[in-house]
PDB file of C-alpha atoms in Angstrom:
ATOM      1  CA  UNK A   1     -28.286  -0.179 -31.549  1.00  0.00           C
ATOM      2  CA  UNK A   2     -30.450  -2.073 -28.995  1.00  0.00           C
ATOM      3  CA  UNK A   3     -33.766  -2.342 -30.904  1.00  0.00           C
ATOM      4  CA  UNK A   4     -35.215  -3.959 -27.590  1.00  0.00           C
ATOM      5  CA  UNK A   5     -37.121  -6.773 -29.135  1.00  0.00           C
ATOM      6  CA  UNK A   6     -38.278  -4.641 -31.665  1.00  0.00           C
ATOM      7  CA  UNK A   7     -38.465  -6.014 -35.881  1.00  0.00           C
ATOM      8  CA  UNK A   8     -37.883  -3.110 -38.067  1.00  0.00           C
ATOM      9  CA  UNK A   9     -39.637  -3.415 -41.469  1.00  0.00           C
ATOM     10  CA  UNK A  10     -37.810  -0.755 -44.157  1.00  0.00           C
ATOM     11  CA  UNK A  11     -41.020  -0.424 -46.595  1.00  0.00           C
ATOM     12  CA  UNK A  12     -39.082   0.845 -49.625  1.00  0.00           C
ATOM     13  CA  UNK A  13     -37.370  -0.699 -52.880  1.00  0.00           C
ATOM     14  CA  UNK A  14     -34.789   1.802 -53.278  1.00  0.00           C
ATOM     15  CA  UNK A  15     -30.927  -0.127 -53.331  1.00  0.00           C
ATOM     16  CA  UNK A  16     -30.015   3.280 -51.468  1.00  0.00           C
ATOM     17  CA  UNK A  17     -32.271   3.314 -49.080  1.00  0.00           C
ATOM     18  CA  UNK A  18     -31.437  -0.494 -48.123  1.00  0.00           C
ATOM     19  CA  UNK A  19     -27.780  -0.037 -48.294  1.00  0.00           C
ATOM     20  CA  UNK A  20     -28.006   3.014 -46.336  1.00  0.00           C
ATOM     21  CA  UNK A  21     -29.960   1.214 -43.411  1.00  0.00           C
ATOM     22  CA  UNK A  22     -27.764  -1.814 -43.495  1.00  0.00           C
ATOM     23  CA  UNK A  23     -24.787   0.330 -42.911  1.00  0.00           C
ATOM     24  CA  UNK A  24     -26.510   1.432 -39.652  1.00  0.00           C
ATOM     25  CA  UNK A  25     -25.877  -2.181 -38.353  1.00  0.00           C
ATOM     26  CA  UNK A  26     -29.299  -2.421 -38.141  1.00  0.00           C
ATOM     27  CA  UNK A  27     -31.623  -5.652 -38.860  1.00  0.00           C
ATOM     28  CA  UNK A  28     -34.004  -5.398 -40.932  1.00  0.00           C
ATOM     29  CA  UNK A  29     -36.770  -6.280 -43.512  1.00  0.00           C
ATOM     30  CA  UNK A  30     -37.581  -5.396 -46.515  1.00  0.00           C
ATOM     31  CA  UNK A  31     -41.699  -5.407 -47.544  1.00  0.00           C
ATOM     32  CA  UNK A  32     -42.632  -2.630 -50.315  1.00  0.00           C
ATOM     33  CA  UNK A  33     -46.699  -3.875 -50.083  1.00  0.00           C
ATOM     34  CA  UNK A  34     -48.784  -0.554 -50.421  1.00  0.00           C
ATOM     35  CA  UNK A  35     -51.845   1.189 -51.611  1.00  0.00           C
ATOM     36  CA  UNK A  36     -50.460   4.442 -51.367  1.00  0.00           C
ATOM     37  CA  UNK A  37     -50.736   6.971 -54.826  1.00  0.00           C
ATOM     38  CA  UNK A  38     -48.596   9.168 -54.323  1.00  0.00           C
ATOM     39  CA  UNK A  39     -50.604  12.305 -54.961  1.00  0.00           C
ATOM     40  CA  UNK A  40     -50.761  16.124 -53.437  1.00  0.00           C
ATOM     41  CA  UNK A  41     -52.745  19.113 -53.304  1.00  0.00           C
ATOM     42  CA  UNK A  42     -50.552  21.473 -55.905  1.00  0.00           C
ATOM     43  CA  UNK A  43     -51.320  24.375 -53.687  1.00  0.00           C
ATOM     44  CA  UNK A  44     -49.312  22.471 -50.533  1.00  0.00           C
ATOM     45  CA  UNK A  45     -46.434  23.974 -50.036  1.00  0.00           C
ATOM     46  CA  UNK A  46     -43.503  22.144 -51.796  1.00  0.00           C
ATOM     47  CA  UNK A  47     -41.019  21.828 -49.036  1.00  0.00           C
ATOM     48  CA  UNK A  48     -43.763  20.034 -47.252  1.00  0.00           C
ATOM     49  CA  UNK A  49     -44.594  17.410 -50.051  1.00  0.00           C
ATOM     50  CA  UNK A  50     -42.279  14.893 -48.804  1.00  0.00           C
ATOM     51  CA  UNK A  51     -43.528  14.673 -45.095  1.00  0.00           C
ATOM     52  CA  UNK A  52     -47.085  14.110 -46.960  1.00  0.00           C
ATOM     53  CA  UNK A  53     -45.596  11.076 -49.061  1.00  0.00           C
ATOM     54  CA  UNK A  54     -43.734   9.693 -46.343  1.00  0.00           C
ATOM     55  CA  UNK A  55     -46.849   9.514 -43.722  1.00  0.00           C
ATOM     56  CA  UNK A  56     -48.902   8.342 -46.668  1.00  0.00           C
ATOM     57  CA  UNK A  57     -46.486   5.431 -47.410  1.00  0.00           C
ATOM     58  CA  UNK A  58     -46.554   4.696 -44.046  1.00  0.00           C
ATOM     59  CA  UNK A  59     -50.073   4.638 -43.554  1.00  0.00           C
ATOM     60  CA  UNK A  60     -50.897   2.434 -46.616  1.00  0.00           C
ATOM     61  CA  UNK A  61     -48.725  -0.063 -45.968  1.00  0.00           C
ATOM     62  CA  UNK A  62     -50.499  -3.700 -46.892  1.00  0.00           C
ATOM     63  CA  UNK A  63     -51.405  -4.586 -43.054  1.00  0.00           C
ATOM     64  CA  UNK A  64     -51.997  -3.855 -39.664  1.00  0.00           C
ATOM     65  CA  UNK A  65     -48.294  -3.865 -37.384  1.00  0.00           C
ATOM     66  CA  UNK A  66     -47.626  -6.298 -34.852  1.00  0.00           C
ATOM     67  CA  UNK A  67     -46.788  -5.004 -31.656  1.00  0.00           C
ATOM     68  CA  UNK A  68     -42.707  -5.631 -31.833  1.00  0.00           C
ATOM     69  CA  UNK A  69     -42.614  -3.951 -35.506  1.00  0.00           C
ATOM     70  CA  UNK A  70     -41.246  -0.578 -36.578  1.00  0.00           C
ATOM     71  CA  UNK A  71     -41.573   0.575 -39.808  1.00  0.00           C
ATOM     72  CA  UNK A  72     -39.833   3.260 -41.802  1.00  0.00           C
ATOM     73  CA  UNK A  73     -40.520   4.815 -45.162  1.00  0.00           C
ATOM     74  CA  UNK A  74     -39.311   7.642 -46.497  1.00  0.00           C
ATOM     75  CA  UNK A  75     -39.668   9.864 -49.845  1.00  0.00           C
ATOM     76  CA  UNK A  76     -37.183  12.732 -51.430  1.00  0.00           C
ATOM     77  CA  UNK A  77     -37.783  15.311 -53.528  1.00  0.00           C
ATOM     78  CA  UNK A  78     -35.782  18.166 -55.591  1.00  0.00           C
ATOM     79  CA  UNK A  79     -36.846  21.510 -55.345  1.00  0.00           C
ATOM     80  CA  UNK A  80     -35.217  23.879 -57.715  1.00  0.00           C
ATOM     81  CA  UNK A  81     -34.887  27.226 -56.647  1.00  0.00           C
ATOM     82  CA  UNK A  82     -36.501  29.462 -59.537  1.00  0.00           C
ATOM     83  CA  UNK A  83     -34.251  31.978 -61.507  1.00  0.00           C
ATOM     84  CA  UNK A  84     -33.919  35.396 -60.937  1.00  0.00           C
ATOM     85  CA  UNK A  85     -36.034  37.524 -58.967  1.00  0.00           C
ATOM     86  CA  UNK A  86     -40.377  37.160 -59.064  1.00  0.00           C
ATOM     87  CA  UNK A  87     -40.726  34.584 -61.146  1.00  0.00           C
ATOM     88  CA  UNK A  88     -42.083  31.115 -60.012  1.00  0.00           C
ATOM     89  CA  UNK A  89     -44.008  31.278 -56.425  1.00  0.00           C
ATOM     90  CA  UNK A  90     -42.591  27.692 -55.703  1.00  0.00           C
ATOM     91  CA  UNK A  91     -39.723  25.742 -56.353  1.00  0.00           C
ATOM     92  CA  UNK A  92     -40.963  23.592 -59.035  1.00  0.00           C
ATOM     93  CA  UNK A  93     -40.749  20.053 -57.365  1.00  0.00           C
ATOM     94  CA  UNK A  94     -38.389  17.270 -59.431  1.00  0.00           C
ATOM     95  CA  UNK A  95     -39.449  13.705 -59.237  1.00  0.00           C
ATOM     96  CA  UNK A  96     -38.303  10.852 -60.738  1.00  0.00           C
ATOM     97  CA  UNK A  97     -37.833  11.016 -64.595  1.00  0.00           C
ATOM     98  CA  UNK A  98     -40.769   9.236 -66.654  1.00  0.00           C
ATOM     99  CA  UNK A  99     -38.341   9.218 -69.859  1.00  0.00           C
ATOM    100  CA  UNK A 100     -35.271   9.829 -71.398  1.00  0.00           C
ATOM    101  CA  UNK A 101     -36.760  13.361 -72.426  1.00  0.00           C
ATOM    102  CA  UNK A 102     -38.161  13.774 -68.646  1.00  0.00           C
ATOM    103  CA  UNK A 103     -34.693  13.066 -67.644  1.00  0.00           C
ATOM    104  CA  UNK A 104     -32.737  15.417 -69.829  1.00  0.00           C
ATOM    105  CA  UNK A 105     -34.820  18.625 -68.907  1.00  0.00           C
ATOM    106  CA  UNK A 106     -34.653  17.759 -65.311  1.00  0.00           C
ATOM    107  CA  UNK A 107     -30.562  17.621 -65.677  1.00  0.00           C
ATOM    108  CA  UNK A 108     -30.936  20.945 -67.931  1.00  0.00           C
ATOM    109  CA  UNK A 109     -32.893  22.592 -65.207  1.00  0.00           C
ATOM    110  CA  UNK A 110     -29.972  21.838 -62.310  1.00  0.00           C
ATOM    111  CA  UNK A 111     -27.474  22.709 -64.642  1.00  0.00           C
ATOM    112  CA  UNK A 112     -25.070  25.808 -63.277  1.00  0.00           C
ATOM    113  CA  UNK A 113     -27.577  26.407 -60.403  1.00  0.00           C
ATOM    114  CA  UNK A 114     -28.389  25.170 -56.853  1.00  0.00           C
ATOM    115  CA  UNK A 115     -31.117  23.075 -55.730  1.00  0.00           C
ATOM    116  CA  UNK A 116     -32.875  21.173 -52.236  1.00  0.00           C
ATOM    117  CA  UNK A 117     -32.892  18.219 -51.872  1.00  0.00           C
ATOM    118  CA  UNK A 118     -35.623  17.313 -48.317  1.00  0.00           C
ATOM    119  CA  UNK A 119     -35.890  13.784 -47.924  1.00  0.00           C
ATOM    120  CA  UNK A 120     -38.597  13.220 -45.187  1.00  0.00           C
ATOM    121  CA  UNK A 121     -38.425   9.802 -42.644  1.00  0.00           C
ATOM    122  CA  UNK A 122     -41.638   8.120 -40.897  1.00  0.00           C
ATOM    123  CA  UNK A 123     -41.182   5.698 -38.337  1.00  0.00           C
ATOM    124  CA  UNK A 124     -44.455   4.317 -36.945  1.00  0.00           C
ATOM    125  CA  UNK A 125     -45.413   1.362 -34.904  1.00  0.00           C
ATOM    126  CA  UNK A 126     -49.008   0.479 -33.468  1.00  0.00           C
ATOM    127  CA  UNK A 127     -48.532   3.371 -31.208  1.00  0.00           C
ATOM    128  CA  UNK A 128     -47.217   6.457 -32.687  1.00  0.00           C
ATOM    129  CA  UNK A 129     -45.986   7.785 -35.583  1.00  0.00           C
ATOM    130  CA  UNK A 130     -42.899  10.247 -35.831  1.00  0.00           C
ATOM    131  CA  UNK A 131     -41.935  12.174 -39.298  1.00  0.00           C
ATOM    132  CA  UNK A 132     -39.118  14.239 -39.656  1.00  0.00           C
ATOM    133  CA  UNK A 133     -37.487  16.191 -42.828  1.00  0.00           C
ATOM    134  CA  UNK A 134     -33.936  16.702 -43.250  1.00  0.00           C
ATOM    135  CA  UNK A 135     -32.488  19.378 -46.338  1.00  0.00           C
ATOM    136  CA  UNK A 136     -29.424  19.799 -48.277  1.00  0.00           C
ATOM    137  CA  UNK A 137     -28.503  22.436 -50.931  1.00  0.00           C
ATOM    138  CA  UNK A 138     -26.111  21.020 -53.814  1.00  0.00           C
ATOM    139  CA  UNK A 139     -24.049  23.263 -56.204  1.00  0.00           C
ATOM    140  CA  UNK A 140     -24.481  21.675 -59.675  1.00  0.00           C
ATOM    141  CA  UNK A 141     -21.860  23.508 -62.419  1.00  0.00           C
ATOM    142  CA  UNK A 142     -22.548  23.955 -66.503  1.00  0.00           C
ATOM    143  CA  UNK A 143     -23.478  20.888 -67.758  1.00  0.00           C
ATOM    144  CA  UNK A 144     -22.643  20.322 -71.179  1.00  0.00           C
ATOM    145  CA  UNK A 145     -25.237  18.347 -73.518  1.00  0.00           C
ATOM    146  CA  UNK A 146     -22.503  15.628 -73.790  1.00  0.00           C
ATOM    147  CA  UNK A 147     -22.375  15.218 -70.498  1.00  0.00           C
ATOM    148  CA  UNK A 148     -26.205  15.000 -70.117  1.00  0.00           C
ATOM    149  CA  UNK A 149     -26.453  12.685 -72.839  1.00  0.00           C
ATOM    150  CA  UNK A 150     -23.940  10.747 -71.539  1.00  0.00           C
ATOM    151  CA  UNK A 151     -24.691  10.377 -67.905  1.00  0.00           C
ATOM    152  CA  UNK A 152     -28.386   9.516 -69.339  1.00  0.00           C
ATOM    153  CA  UNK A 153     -27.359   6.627 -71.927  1.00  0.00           C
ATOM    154  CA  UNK A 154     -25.187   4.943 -69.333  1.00  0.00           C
ATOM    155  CA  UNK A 155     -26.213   5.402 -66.003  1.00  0.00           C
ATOM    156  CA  UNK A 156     -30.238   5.663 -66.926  1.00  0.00           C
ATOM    157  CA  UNK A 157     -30.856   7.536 -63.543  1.00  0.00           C
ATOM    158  CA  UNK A 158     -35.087   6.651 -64.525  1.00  0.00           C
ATOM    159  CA  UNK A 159     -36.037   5.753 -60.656  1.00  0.00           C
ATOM    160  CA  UNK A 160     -33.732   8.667 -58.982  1.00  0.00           C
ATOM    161  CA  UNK A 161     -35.407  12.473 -57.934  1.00  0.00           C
ATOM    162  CA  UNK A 162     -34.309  14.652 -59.948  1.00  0.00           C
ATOM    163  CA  UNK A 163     -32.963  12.167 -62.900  1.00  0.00           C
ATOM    164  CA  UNK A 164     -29.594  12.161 -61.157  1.00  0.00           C
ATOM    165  CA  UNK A 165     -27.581   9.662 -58.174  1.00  0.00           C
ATOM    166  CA  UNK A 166     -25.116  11.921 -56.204  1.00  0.00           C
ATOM    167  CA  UNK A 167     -22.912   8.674 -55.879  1.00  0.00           C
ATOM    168  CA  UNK A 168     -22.258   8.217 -59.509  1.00  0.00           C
ATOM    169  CA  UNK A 169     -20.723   9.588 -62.365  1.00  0.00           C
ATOM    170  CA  UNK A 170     -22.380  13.315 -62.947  1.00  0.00           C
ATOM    171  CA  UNK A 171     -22.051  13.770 -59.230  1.00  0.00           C
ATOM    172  CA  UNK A 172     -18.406  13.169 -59.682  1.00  0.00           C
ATOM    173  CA  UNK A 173     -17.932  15.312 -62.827  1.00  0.00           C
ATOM    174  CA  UNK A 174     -20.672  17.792 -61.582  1.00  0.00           C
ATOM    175  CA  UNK A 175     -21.621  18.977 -57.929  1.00  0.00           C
ATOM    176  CA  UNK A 176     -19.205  22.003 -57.008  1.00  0.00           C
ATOM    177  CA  UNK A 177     -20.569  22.009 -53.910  1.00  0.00           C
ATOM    178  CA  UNK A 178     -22.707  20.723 -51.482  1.00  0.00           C
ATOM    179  CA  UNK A 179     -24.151  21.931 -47.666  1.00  0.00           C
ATOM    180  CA  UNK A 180     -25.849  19.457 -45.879  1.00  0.00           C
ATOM    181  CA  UNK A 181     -26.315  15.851 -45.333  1.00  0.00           C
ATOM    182  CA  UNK A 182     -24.449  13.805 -48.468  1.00  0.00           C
ATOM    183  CA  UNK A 183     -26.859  10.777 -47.400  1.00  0.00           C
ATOM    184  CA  UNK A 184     -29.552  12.912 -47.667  1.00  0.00           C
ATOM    185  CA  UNK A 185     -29.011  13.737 -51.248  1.00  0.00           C
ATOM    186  CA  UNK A 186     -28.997   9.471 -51.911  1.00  0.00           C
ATOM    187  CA  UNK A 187     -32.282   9.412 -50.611  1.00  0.00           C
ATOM    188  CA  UNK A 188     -31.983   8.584 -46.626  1.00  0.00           C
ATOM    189  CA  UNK A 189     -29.997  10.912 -44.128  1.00  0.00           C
ATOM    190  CA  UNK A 190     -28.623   8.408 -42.041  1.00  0.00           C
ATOM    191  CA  UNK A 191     -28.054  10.681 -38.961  1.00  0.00           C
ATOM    192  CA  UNK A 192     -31.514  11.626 -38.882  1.00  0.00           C
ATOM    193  CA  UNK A 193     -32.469   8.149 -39.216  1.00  0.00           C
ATOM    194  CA  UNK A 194     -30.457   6.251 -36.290  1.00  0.00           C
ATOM    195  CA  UNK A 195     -31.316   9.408 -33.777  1.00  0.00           C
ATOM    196  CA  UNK A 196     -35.660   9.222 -34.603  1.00  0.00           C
ATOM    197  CA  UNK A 197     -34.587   4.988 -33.523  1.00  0.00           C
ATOM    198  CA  UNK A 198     -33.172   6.005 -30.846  1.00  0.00           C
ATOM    199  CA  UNK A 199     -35.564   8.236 -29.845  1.00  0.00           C
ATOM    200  CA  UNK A 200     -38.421   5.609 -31.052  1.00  0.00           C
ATOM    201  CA  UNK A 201     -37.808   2.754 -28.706  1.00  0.00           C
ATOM    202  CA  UNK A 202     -36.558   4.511 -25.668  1.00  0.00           C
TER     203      UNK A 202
END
């Protein structure tokens, strides 16, 4: 892609989110300086969470832009569609695990059900800001304790949404299905990504 003079800065720490960019043949930076918290309203509605994280990430980064720099940031969230009929009013929202505990109800909660995944994208520069969502429903089947515990003890999935990688060993053993954007699910849908750049510098 012709970035036109432009420096893209990718404000995130994720390994995905890095690896995912770099794949786009894209040059880039990496600068994670923010004064973001990452808190919400719990009466906004859940699917729109990550578009508020994202824009929020974007808009605390550490310092102004210069005017050839493009930044992206990005946040993803699980929503797990309630049980049954009445119920919960939202999908309760799955973050990252805060402990092994954290981690195992989250994977107990997916088990033998189906769940969103909406990772939202801002790319901003002096000028204008752009945010767009992208969602994918996964197909998780029975997971036994054992294979809880063990996807837990050796994988530690501590810094994932959810408390789960779709690129490692549960997704392997686990997703049945899936209906969407695979890069989505790992925390940056690339397609969505490359076409808001291309639609950015034109």
């Amino acid at each position: 892609m012709d970035l036109k003079g432009k420096r893209v800065i990718l404000a995130s720490g994720s390994p995905r989110r890095q690896e995912l960019l770099a794949g786009l043949s894209i040059d880039f930076e990496i600068d994670t300086r923010n004064s973001f918290e990452e808190k919400y309203n719990p009466e906004t509605p859940h699917s729109l969470v990550p578009a508020l994280m994202s824009e929020g990430k974007s808009k605390g980064f550490h310092r102004e832009l210069e005017e050839d720099e493009i930044l992206i940031t990005a946040d993803t969230m699980v929503l797990c569609f309630p049980q049954g009929e009445g119920g919960m009013e939202q999908s309760p929202i799955l973050g990252k695990p805060h402990s092994r505990e954290d981690a195992e109800r989250m994977l107990k909660l997916l088990s033998g059900r189906d769940h969103e995944v909406i990772t939202s994208v801002t790319i901003r520069d002096r000028h204008r800001m752009l945010t767009e969502s992208d969602s994918t429903i996964v197909s998780f089947k029975d997971l036994s304790d054992e294979e809880i515990n063990h996807y837990i003890e050796h994988f530690k999935p501590y810094d994932k949404a959810g408390a789960y990688g779709i690129q490692e060993w549960i997704g392997y053993i686990g997703i049945t299905g899936i209906k969407g954007s695979y890069f989505n699910v790992m925390g940056f849908p690339t397609h969505l990504v490359y076409r808001m750049l291309q639609e950015f510098i034109e």
